[in-house]
Amino acid sequence: MWSTSRSQLTVALLIVALVAGCSDGDGSPGPSGAGASLGWRDGLTGGPDMLDVATTVAPISSIARNIGGTRIRLHGLIPDATNSHTFEPTPSDAQTLAKADLIVVNGLHLEQPTLDLADASKRPETPIRQLGDGSIAPKDWLFDFSFPESKGDPNPHLWMNPRYALRYAALMRDWFEQADPANAEYYTANYAAYAKRIDALDAAIRKMTPTVPEENRKLLTYHDSWAYWAREYGFTVIGAVQASDFSDPSPQEVARLIQQIRAEKVPAVFGSEVFPSPVLEQIARESGATFIDALRDDEPPGAQNSPDHTYLGMMKRDMIVMFGALGGATDAFEGLEVTDTYRP
């Protein structure tokens, strides 16, 4: 995480860049931010033709796309496969935020540098909406391996639990309707279609969970992003390798994890394609567990704009990988539809 002084200094520098570079030499808008890799919109214009929405991580952008459809101009600020906890926004991100009619973030302290920049660069009338803070009460926060309570930051990965993802979708429907009441019926219809897909994902997970031997319903991952999912579906997160300061674990911690995996007979440990971890591979090798380096929490699969490059596509892929590695069945996941559902 950034220190307060570093975050404030960076925001100040970005605001200077914003003032100096809001337009190109010909007076046209400057380049879009790093999130242009989202591939669905080229960037926000600040024009009156449609609602300009800035989002952060790819799963949130995917949900927003399905609710807003063709009635919003969407720009995701944080590129796929980027550590959202430490992402440093750029001057072009400040320009994007200045043009937004609505800024949607996860919250729960996930994107603090981006949130600081949004506060400093947005128009006074532009609201910043925080999904996590509107979806869970503090009494239900989870603090764990990478997010210890002593640090004060709860685990922010609510979207990995489909029930919270559905709440995210409902919040965005309401916020889009408030900002753009002329298209309220459109947003409501898009939410209804998308909710059916999330309900199908939830039902498939509940159907497949009993096929995983009870003694195998244990997760050891690299990045600590499965806490809310595990609580929902009756799994136990026994550890996460990545420390709260994003450093590698100490030799003593590695030894303890190896002993725990052996004692509990954990069949597989899960790495991340976003956060490569030779340490986790070592833990798996020395404990006798299978190393699966394929789970994602903020990078949808496939190429940009491919049919499965969605939040639902990411979850389907994760479920097939996870359940298969833990000795469960995966057939209920195979037929899930994961493409975008919004109406033209």
Short mmCIF file of C-alpha atoms in Angstrom, two decimals:
data_model
loop_
_atom_site.label_atom_id
_atom_site.label_comp_id
_atom_site.label_asym_id
_atom_site.label_seq_id
_atom_site.Cartn_x
_atom_site.Cartn_y
_atom_site.Cartn_z
CA MET A 1 0.00 0.00 0.00
CA TRP A 2 1.09 3.56 -0.54
CA SER A 3 2.02 5.78 2.33
CA THR A 4 -0.21 8.83 2.70
CA SER A 5 2.58 11.21 1.76
CA ARG A 6 3.45 9.34 -1.41
CA SER A 7 -0.19 9.12 -2.47
CA GLN A 8 -0.73 12.84 -1.89
CA LEU A 9 2.43 13.75 -3.81
CA THR A 10 1.46 11.59 -6.76
CA VAL A 11 -2.06 13.01 -6.87
CA ALA A 12 -0.63 16.53 -6.82
CA LEU A 13 1.68 15.75 -9.73
CA LEU A 14 -1.17 14.17 -11.70
CA ILE A 15 -3.38 17.20 -11.17
CA VAL A 16 -0.61 19.40 -12.53
CA ALA A 17 -0.45 17.11 -15.55
CA LEU A 18 -4.22 17.29 -15.91
CA VAL A 19 -4.24 21.08 -15.99
CA ALA A 20 -1.37 21.16 -18.45
CA GLY A 21 -2.62 18.41 -20.72
CA CYS A 22 -6.40 18.33 -20.80
CA SER A 23 -6.28 18.75 -24.56
CA ASP A 24 -3.95 18.08 -27.43
CA GLY A 25 -2.49 20.89 -29.46
CA ASP A 26 -5.58 21.08 -31.66
CA GLY A 27 -7.93 21.39 -28.71
CA SER A 28 -9.29 17.85 -29.01
CA PRO A 29 -9.49 15.56 -25.97
CA GLY A 30 -6.23 14.00 -24.83
CA PRO A 31 -5.48 10.27 -24.93
CA SER A 32 -7.55 7.87 -22.88
CA GLY A 33 -6.06 6.29 -19.76
CA ALA A 34 -4.50 2.88 -19.18
CA GLY A 35 -7.96 1.35 -18.94
CA ALA A 36 -8.40 1.77 -22.69
CA SER A 37 -7.25 -1.86 -22.79
CA LEU A 38 -10.80 -2.67 -21.68
CA GLY A 39 -11.51 -2.50 -25.36
CA TRP A 40 -15.20 -1.67 -25.16
CA ARG A 41 -15.06 2.11 -25.22
CA ASP A 42 -12.19 4.28 -26.40
CA GLY A 43 -12.52 6.66 -23.46
CA LEU A 44 -14.83 9.19 -21.91
CA THR A 45 -15.68 12.39 -23.73
CA GLY A 46 -17.65 14.37 -21.18
CA GLY A 47 -20.22 14.95 -23.90
CA PRO A 48 -23.98 15.13 -23.32
CA ASP A 49 -24.90 12.24 -25.62
CA MET A 50 -24.67 9.46 -23.01
CA LEU A 51 -23.65 8.74 -19.44
CA ASP A 52 -19.85 8.72 -19.00
CA VAL A 53 -18.90 6.08 -16.41
CA ALA A 54 -15.42 5.42 -15.04
CA THR A 55 -14.77 2.12 -13.26
CA THR A 56 -11.70 0.41 -11.83
CA VAL A 57 -10.98 -3.35 -12.00
CA ALA A 58 -12.06 -5.53 -14.92
CA PRO A 59 -14.79 -7.56 -13.13
CA ILE A 60 -16.50 -4.34 -12.01
CA SER A 61 -16.18 -2.95 -15.53
CA SER A 62 -17.73 -6.14 -16.91
CA ILE A 63 -20.72 -5.89 -14.57
CA ALA A 64 -21.13 -2.20 -15.42
CA ARG A 65 -21.07 -3.01 -19.14
CA ASN A 66 -23.90 -5.50 -18.73
CA ILE A 67 -26.09 -3.06 -16.83
CA GLY A 68 -25.26 0.09 -18.81
CA GLY A 69 -25.07 -1.54 -22.22
CA THR A 70 -25.21 0.89 -25.12
CA ARG A 71 -26.53 3.76 -23.01
CA ILE A 72 -23.27 4.46 -21.21
CA ARG A 73 -19.75 5.29 -22.32
CA LEU A 74 -17.59 3.07 -20.11
CA HIS A 75 -13.91 3.31 -19.28
CA GLY A 76 -12.08 0.91 -16.96
CA LEU A 77 -9.08 2.58 -15.36
CA ILE A 78 -7.13 -0.44 -14.08
CA PRO A 79 -5.89 -2.73 -16.88
CA ASP A 80 -6.34 -6.49 -16.72
CA ALA A 81 -3.64 -8.43 -14.86
CA THR A 82 -2.66 -5.40 -12.79
CA ASN A 83 -2.34 -5.40 -9.01
CA SER A 84 -5.26 -3.15 -8.09
CA HIS A 85 -3.94 -2.71 -4.55
CA THR A 86 -0.81 -0.94 -5.78
CA PHE A 87 -1.95 0.45 -9.15
CA GLU A 88 -0.58 3.94 -9.74
CA PRO A 89 -2.93 6.09 -11.87
CA THR A 90 -1.49 8.15 -14.70
CA PRO A 91 -2.09 11.73 -15.89
CA SER A 92 -4.44 10.42 -18.57
CA ASP A 93 -6.46 8.71 -15.83
CA ALA A 94 -6.91 12.12 -14.21
CA GLN A 95 -8.28 13.41 -17.52
CA THR A 96 -10.70 10.47 -17.73
CA LEU A 97 -11.94 11.06 -14.19
CA ALA A 98 -12.44 14.76 -14.95
CA LYS A 99 -14.82 13.83 -17.80
CA ALA A 100 -16.82 11.21 -15.88
CA ASP A 101 -20.47 11.73 -14.96
CA LEU A 102 -20.23 8.83 -12.50
CA ILE A 103 -17.22 7.12 -10.91
CA VAL A 104 -17.72 3.57 -9.62
CA VAL A 105 -15.08 1.91 -7.44
CA ASN A 106 -15.00 -1.23 -5.34
CA GLY A 107 -14.11 0.60 -2.16
CA LEU A 108 -13.19 -1.15 1.11
CA HIS A 109 -9.77 0.50 0.71
CA LEU A 110 -8.94 -1.44 -2.47
CA GLU A 111 -8.13 1.42 -4.86
CA GLN A 112 -7.06 4.21 -2.53
CA PRO A 113 -4.60 6.00 -4.88
CA THR A 114 -7.23 5.98 -7.63
CA LEU A 115 -9.87 7.18 -5.19
CA ASP A 116 -7.60 10.02 -4.04
CA LEU A 117 -7.08 11.05 -7.66
CA ALA A 118 -10.80 10.89 -8.35
CA ASP A 119 -11.55 13.15 -5.40
CA ALA A 120 -9.00 15.65 -6.65
CA SER A 121 -9.76 15.66 -10.37
CA LYS A 122 -13.50 15.04 -10.80
CA ARG A 123 -16.10 17.74 -11.38
CA PRO A 124 -17.86 18.87 -8.19
CA GLU A 125 -21.18 17.37 -9.29
CA THR A 126 -19.74 13.96 -10.19
CA PRO A 127 -20.50 11.33 -7.52
CA ILE A 128 -18.08 8.60 -6.49
CA ARG A 129 -19.94 5.40 -5.67
CA GLN A 130 -18.34 2.61 -3.64
CA LEU A 131 -19.74 -0.85 -4.30
CA GLY A 132 -18.24 -2.75 -1.40
CA ASP A 133 -19.29 -0.20 1.19
CA GLY A 134 -22.85 -0.40 -0.15
CA SER A 135 -22.93 -4.22 -0.17
CA ILE A 136 -21.65 -5.34 3.22
CA ALA A 137 -21.91 -4.07 6.79
CA PRO A 138 -18.71 -3.70 8.82
CA LYS A 139 -19.82 -6.55 11.08
CA ASP A 140 -19.57 -8.87 8.06
CA TRP A 141 -16.10 -7.77 6.94
CA LEU A 142 -13.47 -10.48 6.80
CA PHE A 143 -9.92 -9.96 8.01
CA ASP A 144 -7.46 -12.71 7.22
CA PHE A 145 -3.98 -13.63 6.03
CA SER A 146 -3.26 -10.83 3.57
CA PHE A 147 -5.70 -8.44 5.25
CA PRO A 148 -5.10 -8.63 9.01
CA GLU A 149 -7.42 -6.70 11.29
CA SER A 150 -4.41 -4.94 12.80
CA LYS A 151 -3.94 -3.10 9.48
CA GLY A 152 -7.55 -1.92 9.45
CA ASP A 153 -8.24 -2.86 5.82
CA PRO A 154 -10.88 -5.59 5.32
CA ASN A 155 -10.57 -8.12 2.55
CA PRO A 156 -12.12 -6.20 -0.38
CA HIS A 157 -12.75 -9.08 -2.84
CA LEU A 158 -16.51 -9.25 -2.51
CA TRP A 159 -17.09 -9.75 -6.24
CA MET A 160 -15.66 -13.28 -6.10
CA ASN A 161 -18.87 -14.25 -4.27
CA PRO A 162 -21.63 -14.21 -6.94
CA ARG A 163 -24.20 -13.07 -4.38
CA TYR A 164 -22.19 -9.90 -3.79
CA ALA A 165 -21.62 -9.53 -7.54
CA LEU A 166 -25.40 -9.51 -7.93
CA ARG A 167 -25.58 -6.78 -5.30
CA TYR A 168 -22.96 -4.83 -7.28
CA ALA A 169 -25.16 -5.14 -10.37
CA ALA A 170 -28.22 -3.90 -8.47
CA LEU A 171 -26.33 -0.91 -7.10
CA MET A 172 -25.09 0.05 -10.55
CA ARG A 173 -28.61 -0.27 -11.95
CA ASP A 174 -29.84 2.16 -9.29
CA TRP A 175 -26.95 4.60 -9.78
CA PHE A 176 -27.33 4.61 -13.58
CA GLU A 177 -31.07 5.21 -13.23
CA GLN A 178 -30.49 8.10 -10.83
CA ALA A 179 -27.94 9.70 -13.16
CA ASP A 180 -29.88 8.97 -16.36
CA PRO A 181 -33.60 8.55 -15.56
CA ALA A 182 -34.59 8.69 -19.22
CA ASN A 183 -33.05 5.22 -19.66
CA ALA A 184 -34.23 3.71 -16.37
CA GLU A 185 -36.32 0.99 -18.01
CA TYR A 186 -33.35 -0.04 -20.15
CA TYR A 187 -31.06 -0.42 -17.12
CA THR A 188 -33.74 -2.36 -15.23
CA ALA A 189 -34.21 -4.78 -18.13
CA ASN A 190 -30.46 -5.30 -18.47
CA TYR A 191 -30.18 -6.03 -14.75
CA ALA A 192 -32.94 -8.63 -14.94
CA ALA A 193 -31.21 -10.47 -17.78
CA TYR A 194 -27.83 -10.34 -16.06
CA ALA A 195 -29.24 -11.47 -12.70
CA LYS A 196 -30.43 -14.70 -14.32
CA ARG A 197 -26.87 -15.48 -15.40
CA ILE A 198 -25.46 -14.81 -11.93
CA ASP A 199 -28.21 -16.92 -10.37
CA ALA A 200 -27.27 -19.77 -12.73
CA LEU A 201 -23.61 -19.50 -11.66
CA ASP A 202 -24.61 -19.55 -7.99
CA ALA A 203 -26.85 -22.58 -8.53
CA ALA A 204 -24.08 -24.45 -10.34
CA ILE A 205 -21.63 -23.85 -7.48
CA ARG A 206 -24.17 -25.11 -4.94
CA LYS A 207 -24.89 -28.16 -7.07
CA MET A 208 -21.22 -29.06 -7.50
CA THR A 209 -20.06 -28.38 -3.93
CA PRO A 210 -21.31 -31.74 -2.56
CA THR A 211 -19.22 -33.52 -5.21
CA VAL A 212 -16.03 -32.19 -3.59
CA PRO A 213 -15.05 -34.50 -0.72
CA GLU A 214 -15.63 -32.60 2.51
CA GLU A 215 -12.01 -33.06 3.58
CA ASN A 216 -10.91 -31.40 0.32
CA ARG A 217 -12.94 -28.20 0.72
CA LYS A 218 -9.86 -26.27 1.75
CA LEU A 219 -8.15 -23.47 -0.14
CA LEU A 220 -4.54 -22.40 -0.01
CA THR A 221 -4.01 -19.62 -2.51
CA TYR A 222 -1.40 -17.04 -3.32
CA HIS A 223 -3.54 -13.88 -3.36
CA ASP A 224 -6.13 -13.80 -0.59
CA SER A 225 -9.20 -13.21 -2.76
CA TRP A 226 -11.48 -16.16 -1.92
CA ALA A 227 -12.58 -15.38 1.63
CA TYR A 228 -16.16 -14.27 0.84
CA TRP A 229 -16.62 -17.03 -1.73
CA ALA A 230 -15.48 -19.66 0.77
CA ARG A 231 -17.80 -18.35 3.47
CA GLU A 232 -20.76 -18.50 1.08
CA TYR A 233 -20.21 -22.04 -0.16
CA GLY A 234 -18.80 -23.87 2.85
CA PHE A 235 -15.11 -23.99 2.01
CA THR A 236 -12.25 -23.05 4.35
CA VAL A 237 -9.35 -20.81 3.39
CA ILE A 238 -6.46 -22.31 5.33
CA GLY A 239 -3.86 -19.81 4.17
CA ALA A 240 -2.67 -17.27 1.66
CA VAL A 241 0.97 -16.91 0.73
CA GLN A 242 0.99 -13.24 -0.19
CA ALA A 243 1.57 -11.10 2.89
CA SER A 244 -0.29 -7.88 3.63
CA ASP A 245 2.70 -5.88 2.37
CA PHE A 246 2.83 -8.00 -0.83
CA SER A 247 6.18 -9.54 0.12
CA ASP A 248 7.07 -13.22 0.03
CA PRO A 249 6.51 -15.20 3.25
CA SER A 250 9.40 -15.86 5.59
CA PRO A 251 11.12 -19.27 5.63
CA GLN A 252 9.33 -20.01 8.91
CA GLU A 253 5.95 -19.25 7.35
CA VAL A 254 6.78 -21.42 4.34
CA ALA A 255 7.70 -24.31 6.63
CA ARG A 256 4.47 -23.91 8.59
CA LEU A 257 2.35 -23.96 5.43
CA ILE A 258 4.11 -27.08 4.17
CA GLN A 259 3.43 -28.85 7.47
CA GLN A 260 -0.21 -27.72 7.44
CA ILE A 261 -0.81 -28.98 3.91
CA ARG A 262 0.69 -32.34 4.79
CA ALA A 263 -1.30 -32.61 8.02
CA GLU A 264 -4.61 -31.65 6.42
CA LYS A 265 -3.91 -33.61 3.21
CA VAL A 266 -4.78 -30.66 0.99
CA PRO A 267 -4.82 -32.01 -2.59
CA ALA A 268 -4.03 -28.79 -4.46
CA VAL A 269 -2.71 -25.28 -3.90
CA PHE A 270 -3.70 -22.46 -6.19
CA GLY A 271 -1.49 -19.84 -7.71
CA SER A 272 -2.52 -16.87 -9.78
CA GLU A 273 -1.83 -15.97 -13.39
CA VAL A 274 -1.73 -12.35 -12.26
CA PHE A 275 0.66 -12.89 -9.33
CA PRO A 276 3.33 -15.49 -10.27
CA SER A 277 4.68 -17.19 -7.14
CA PRO A 278 7.74 -19.47 -7.19
CA VAL A 279 7.36 -19.68 -3.41
CA LEU A 280 3.89 -21.21 -3.70
CA GLU A 281 5.18 -23.66 -6.29
CA GLN A 282 7.90 -24.66 -3.83
CA ILE A 283 5.31 -25.11 -1.07
CA ALA A 284 3.25 -27.38 -3.30
CA ARG A 285 6.25 -29.42 -4.39
CA GLU A 286 7.58 -30.00 -0.87
CA SER A 287 4.16 -30.75 0.60
CA GLY A 288 3.14 -33.19 -2.12
CA ALA A 289 0.14 -31.13 -3.26
CA THR A 290 -0.63 -30.37 -6.90
CA PHE A 291 0.26 -26.84 -7.94
CA ILE A 292 -2.44 -25.13 -10.03
CA ASP A 293 -1.26 -21.79 -11.37
CA ALA A 294 -4.47 -20.70 -13.07
CA LEU A 295 -6.92 -18.88 -10.79
CA ARG A 296 -7.88 -15.30 -11.56
CA ASP A 297 -9.70 -12.70 -9.51
CA ASP A 298 -9.49 -9.63 -11.75
CA GLU A 299 -8.54 -10.85 -15.23
CA PRO A 300 -11.30 -12.29 -17.44
CA PRO A 301 -10.08 -15.00 -19.85
CA GLY A 302 -9.59 -14.70 -23.57
CA ALA A 303 -8.64 -11.80 -25.75
CA GLN A 304 -10.17 -8.36 -25.33
CA ASN A 305 -13.75 -8.34 -26.65
CA SER A 306 -13.88 -12.15 -26.95
CA PRO A 307 -17.21 -13.69 -25.85
CA ASP A 308 -15.84 -15.14 -22.61
CA HIS A 309 -13.85 -12.04 -21.60
CA THR A 310 -16.38 -11.26 -18.87
CA TYR A 311 -16.79 -11.52 -15.12
CA LEU A 312 -18.92 -14.62 -15.64
CA GLY A 313 -16.32 -16.11 -17.96
CA MET A 314 -13.67 -15.62 -15.32
CA MET A 315 -15.78 -17.27 -12.63
CA LYS A 316 -16.73 -20.21 -14.84
CA ARG A 317 -13.09 -20.85 -15.65
CA ASP A 318 -12.08 -20.58 -11.99
CA MET A 319 -14.80 -23.00 -10.90
CA ILE A 320 -13.81 -25.61 -13.47
CA VAL A 321 -10.16 -25.36 -12.43
CA MET A 322 -10.83 -25.34 -8.68
CA PHE A 323 -13.47 -28.04 -8.45
CA GLY A 324 -11.57 -30.35 -10.75
CA ALA A 325 -8.36 -29.99 -8.73
CA LEU A 326 -10.17 -30.66 -5.44
CA GLY A 327 -11.74 -33.89 -6.67
CA GLY A 328 -15.17 -32.55 -7.54
CA ALA A 329 -17.35 -32.65 -10.64
CA THR A 330 -17.52 -29.75 -13.10
CA ASP A 331 -20.36 -30.68 -15.45
CA ALA A 332 -22.75 -28.05 -14.08
CA PHE A 333 -20.25 -25.36 -15.03
CA GLU A 334 -19.61 -26.54 -18.58
CA GLY A 335 -22.90 -25.28 -20.00
CA LEU A 336 -22.99 -21.90 -18.27
CA GLU A 337 -23.56 -18.96 -20.60
CA VAL A 338 -20.98 -16.26 -19.87
CA THR A 339 -21.36 -13.77 -22.71
CA ASP A 340 -22.61 -10.23 -22.21
CA THR A 341 -26.37 -9.95 -21.78
CA TYR A 342 -27.11 -6.27 -22.34
CA ARG A 343 -29.64 -5.27 -24.99
CA PRO A 344 -28.51 -3.31 -28.05
#
